[in-house]
CSV table of C-alpha atoms in Angstrom, one decimal:
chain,number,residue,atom,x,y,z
W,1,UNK,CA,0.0,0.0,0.0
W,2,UNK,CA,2.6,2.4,1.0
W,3,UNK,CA,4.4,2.1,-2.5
W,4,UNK,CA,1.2,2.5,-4.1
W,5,UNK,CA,0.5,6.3,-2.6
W,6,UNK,CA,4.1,7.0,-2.7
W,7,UNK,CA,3.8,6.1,-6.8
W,8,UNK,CA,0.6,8.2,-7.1
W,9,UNK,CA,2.0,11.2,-5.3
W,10,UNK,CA,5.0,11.1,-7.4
W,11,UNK,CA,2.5,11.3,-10.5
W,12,UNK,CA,0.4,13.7,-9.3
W,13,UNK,CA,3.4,15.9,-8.3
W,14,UNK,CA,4.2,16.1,-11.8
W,15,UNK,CA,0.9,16.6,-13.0
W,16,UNK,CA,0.4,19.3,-10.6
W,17,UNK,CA,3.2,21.4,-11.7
W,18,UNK,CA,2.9,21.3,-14.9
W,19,UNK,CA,1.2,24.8,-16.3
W,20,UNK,CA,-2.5,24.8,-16.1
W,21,UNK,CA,-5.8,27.5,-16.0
W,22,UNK,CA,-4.9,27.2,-11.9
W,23,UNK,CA,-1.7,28.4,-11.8
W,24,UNK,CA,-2.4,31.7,-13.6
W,25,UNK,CA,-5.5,32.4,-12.0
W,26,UNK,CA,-3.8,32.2,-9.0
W,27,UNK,CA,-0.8,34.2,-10.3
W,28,UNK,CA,-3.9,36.8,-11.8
W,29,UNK,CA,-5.4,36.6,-8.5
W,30,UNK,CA,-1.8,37.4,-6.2
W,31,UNK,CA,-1.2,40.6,-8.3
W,32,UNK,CA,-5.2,41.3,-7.8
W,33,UNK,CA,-5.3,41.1,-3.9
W,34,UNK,CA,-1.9,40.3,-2.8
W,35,UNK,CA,-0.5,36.9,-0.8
W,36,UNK,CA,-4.3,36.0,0.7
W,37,UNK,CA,-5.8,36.1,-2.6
W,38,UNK,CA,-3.7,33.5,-3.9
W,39,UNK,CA,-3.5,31.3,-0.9
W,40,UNK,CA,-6.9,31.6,-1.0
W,41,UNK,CA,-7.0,31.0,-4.9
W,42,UNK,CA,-5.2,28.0,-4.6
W,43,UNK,CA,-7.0,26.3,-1.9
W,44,UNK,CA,-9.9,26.8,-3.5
W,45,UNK,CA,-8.1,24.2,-6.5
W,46,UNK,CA,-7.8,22.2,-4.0
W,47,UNK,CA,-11.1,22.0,-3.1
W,48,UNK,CA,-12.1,21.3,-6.3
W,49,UNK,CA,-9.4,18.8,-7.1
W,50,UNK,CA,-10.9,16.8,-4.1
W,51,UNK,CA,-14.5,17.6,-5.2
W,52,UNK,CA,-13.2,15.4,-8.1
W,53,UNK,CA,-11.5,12.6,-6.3
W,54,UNK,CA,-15.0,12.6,-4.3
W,55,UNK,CA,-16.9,12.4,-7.4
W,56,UNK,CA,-14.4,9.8,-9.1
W,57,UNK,CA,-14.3,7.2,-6.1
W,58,UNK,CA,-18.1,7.3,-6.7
W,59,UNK,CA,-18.4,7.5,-10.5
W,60,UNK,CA,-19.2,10.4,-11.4
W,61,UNK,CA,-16.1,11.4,-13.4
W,62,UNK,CA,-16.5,7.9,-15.1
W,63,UNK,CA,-20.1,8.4,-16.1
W,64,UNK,CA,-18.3,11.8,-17.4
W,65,UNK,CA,-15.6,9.9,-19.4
W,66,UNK,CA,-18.1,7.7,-20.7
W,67,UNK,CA,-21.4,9.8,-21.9
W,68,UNK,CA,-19.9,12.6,-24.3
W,69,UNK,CA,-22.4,15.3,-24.0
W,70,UNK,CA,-22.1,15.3,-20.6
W,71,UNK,CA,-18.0,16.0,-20.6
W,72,UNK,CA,-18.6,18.9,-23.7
W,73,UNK,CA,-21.3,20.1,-21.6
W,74,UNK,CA,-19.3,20.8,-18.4
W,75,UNK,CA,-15.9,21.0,-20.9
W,76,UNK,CA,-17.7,24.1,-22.6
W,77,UNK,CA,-19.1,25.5,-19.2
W,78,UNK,CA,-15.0,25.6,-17.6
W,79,UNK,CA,-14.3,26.8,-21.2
W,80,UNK,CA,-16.9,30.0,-20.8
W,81,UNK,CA,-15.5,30.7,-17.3
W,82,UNK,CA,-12.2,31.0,-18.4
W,83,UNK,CA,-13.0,33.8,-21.1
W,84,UNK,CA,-15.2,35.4,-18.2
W,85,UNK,CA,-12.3,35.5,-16.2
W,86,UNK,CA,-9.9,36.6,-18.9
W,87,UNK,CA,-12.3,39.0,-20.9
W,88,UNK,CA,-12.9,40.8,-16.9
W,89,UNK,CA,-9.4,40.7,-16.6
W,90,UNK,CA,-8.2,42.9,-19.6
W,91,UNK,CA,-11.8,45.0,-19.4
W,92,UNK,CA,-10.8,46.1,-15.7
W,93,UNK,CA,-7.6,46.8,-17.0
W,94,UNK,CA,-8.5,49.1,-19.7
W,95,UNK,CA,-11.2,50.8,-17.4
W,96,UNK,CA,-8.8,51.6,-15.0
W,97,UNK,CA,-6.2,52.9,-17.2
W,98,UNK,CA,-9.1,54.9,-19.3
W,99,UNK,CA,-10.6,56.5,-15.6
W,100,UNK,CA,-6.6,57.5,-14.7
W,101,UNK,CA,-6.3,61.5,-14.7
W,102,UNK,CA,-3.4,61.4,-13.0
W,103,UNK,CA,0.0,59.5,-13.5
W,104,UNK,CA,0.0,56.4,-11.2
W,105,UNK,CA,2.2,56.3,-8.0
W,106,UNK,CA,5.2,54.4,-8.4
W,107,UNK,CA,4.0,51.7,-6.4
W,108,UNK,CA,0.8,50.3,-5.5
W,109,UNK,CA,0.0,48.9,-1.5
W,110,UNK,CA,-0.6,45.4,-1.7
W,111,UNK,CA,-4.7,45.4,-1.8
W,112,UNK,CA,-5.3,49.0,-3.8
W,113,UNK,CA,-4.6,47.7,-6.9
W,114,UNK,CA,-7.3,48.3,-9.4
W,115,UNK,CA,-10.1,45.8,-9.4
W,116,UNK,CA,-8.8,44.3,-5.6
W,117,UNK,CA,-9.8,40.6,-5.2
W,118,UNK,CA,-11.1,39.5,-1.6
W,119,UNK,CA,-10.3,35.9,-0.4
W,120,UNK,CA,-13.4,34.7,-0.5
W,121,UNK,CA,-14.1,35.9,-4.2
W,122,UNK,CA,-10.5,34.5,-4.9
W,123,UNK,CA,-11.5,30.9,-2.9
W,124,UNK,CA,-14.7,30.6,-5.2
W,125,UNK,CA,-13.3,31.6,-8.3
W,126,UNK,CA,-10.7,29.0,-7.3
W,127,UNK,CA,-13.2,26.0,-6.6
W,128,UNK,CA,-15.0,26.7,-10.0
W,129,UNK,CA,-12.0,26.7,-12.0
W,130,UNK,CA,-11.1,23.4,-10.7
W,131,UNK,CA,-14.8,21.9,-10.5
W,132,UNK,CA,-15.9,22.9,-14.1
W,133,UNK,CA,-12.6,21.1,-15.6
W,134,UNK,CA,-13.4,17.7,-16.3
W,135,UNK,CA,-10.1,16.3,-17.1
W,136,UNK,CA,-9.4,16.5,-13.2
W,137,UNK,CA,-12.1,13.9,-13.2
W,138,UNK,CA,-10.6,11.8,-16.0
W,139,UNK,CA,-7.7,12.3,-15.0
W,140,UNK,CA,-8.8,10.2,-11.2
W,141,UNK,CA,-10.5,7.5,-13.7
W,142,UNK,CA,-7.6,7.2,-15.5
W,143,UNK,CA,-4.8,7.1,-13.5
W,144,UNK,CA,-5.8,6.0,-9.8
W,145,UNK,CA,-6.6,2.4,-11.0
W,146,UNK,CA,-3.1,1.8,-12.3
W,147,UNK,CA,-2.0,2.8,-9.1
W,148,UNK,CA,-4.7,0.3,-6.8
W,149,UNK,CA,-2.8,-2.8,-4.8
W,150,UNK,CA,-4.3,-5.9,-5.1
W,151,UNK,CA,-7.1,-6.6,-2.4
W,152,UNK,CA,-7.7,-3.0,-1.4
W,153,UNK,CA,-10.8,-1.2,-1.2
W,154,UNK,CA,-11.3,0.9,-4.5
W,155,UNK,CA,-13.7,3.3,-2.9
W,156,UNK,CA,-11.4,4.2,0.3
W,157,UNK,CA,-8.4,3.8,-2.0
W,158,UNK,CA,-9.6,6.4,-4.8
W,159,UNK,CA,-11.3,8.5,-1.9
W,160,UNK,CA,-7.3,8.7,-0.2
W,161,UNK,CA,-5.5,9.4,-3.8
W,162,UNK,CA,-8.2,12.4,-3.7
W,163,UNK,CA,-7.3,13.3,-0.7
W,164,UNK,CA,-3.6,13.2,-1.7
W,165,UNK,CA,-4.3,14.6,-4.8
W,166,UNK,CA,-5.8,17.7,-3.1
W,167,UNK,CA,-2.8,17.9,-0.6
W,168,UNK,CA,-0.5,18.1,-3.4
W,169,UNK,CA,-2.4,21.0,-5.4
W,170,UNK,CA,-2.5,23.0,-2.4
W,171,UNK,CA,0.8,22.9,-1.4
W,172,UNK,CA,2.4,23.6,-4.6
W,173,UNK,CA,0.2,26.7,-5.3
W,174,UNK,CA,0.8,28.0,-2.3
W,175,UNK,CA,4.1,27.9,-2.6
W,176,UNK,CA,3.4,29.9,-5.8
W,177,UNK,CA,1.5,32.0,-3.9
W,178,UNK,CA,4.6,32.8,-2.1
W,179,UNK,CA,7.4,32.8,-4.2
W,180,UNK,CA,5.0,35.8,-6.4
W,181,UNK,CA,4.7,37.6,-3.5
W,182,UNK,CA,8.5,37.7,-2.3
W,183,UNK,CA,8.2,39.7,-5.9
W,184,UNK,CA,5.3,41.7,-4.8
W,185,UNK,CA,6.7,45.4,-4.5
W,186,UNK,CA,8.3,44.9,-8.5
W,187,UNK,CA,5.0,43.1,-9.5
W,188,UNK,CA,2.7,46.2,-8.4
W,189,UNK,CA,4.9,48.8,-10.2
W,190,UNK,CA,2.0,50.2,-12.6
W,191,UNK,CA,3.1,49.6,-15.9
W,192,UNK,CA,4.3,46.1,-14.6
W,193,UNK,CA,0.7,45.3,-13.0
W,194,UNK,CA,-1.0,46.4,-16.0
W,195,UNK,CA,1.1,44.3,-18.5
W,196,UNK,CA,1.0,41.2,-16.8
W,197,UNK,CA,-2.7,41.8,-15.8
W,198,UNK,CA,-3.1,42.1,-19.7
W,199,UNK,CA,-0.7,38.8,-20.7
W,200,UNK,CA,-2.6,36.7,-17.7
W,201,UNK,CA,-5.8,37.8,-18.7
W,202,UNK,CA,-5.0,37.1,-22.4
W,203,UNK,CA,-3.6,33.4,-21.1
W,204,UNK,CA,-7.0,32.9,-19.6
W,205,UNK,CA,-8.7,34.0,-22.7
W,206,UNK,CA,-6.5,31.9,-25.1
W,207,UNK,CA,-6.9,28.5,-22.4
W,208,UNK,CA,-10.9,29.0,-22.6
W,209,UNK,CA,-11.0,29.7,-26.3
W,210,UNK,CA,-8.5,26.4,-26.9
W,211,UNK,CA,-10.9,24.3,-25.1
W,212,UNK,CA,-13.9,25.6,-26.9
W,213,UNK,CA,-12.5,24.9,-30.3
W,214,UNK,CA,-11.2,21.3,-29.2
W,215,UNK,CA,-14.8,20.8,-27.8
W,216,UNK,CA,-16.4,22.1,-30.8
């Protein structure tokens, strides 16, 4: 048993930090509302990761896998979220810059940057973006059988790699979280926070369009 979880967290490790729509909304999120909006950003994933594990120990995310139009359906719903998030990105952007009368300070306090994100907002926004990703789903169906010792449980087996799973996620965006913040004072220079406000937003745009197209 023990080599089995160490084998799946080793897997799920490099699935985790490999670039996805949750690390740059929670990247988006830090320079939106500082350290606790990404923490918070990324424990929301996390919650949605397990939401998944949940759903796959049950068979959910297999009833996804195997009935298409319900996988498009909820493939095109994270899709449309995505360009919400991207499209609200780049429009607060270009309000704020169009409402500016006055040159900007050279830095911004962590919190007054335009269009502030509160931890809660950034927790939800989190959750969704996990939740209305199916291939998290797929991705339990698919890999935490090849991982399943003989004679164990697959219910309380699937239900731990979730649990795992959901560990993982958390602690490598919050260590994200943290690295981008030791870069906070540089990342809230104005031109700096608008421009990568723009290119994350864009990313986010791009990432929902992609999947639309490859649903389509």
């Amino acid at each position: 048993m023990t080599t089995a979880i160490l084998g799946f967290a080793l897997f799920s490790l490099l699935v985790t930090v490999s670039p996805g729509p949750d690390l740059v909304l929670v990247l988006r999120n830090c320079l939106r509302g500082g350290r606790r909006a990404g923490a918070a950003t990324g424990l929301g994933a996390a919650v949605g990761s397990l939401g998944w594990g949940v759903a796959a120990a049950f068979g959910l995310a297999a009833a996804l896998q195997r009935w298409d139009a319900a996988f498009t359906f909820v493939k095109l719903a994270g899709a449309a979220y995505l360009v919400f998030l991207g499209a609200q990105a780049l429009w607060a952007q270009r309000r704020a810059v169009a409402l500016s009368k006055e040159p900007p300070p050279a830095l911004l306090p962590e919190g007054d940057a335009p269009g502030a994100l509160g931890a809660g907002a950034a927790f939800r926004q989190g959750v969704l973006s996990c939740l209305l990703n199916p291939k998290v789903g797929v991705f339990f169906v698919a890999v935490a059988p090849q991982f399943l010792p003989d004679g164990a449980s697959p219910l309380a087996t699937t239900l731990l790699f979730g649990v795992i799973d959901a560990v993982i996620a958390a602690a490598w965006l919050l260590l994200v979280t943290f690295g981008a913040t030791r870069f906070m004072a540089w990342l809230r220079r104005p031109r700096v926070h608008r421009n990568l406000e723009r290119a994350t937003g864009g990313v986010l745009l791009a990432l929902g369009i992609g999947t639309a197209v490859e649903s389509a």
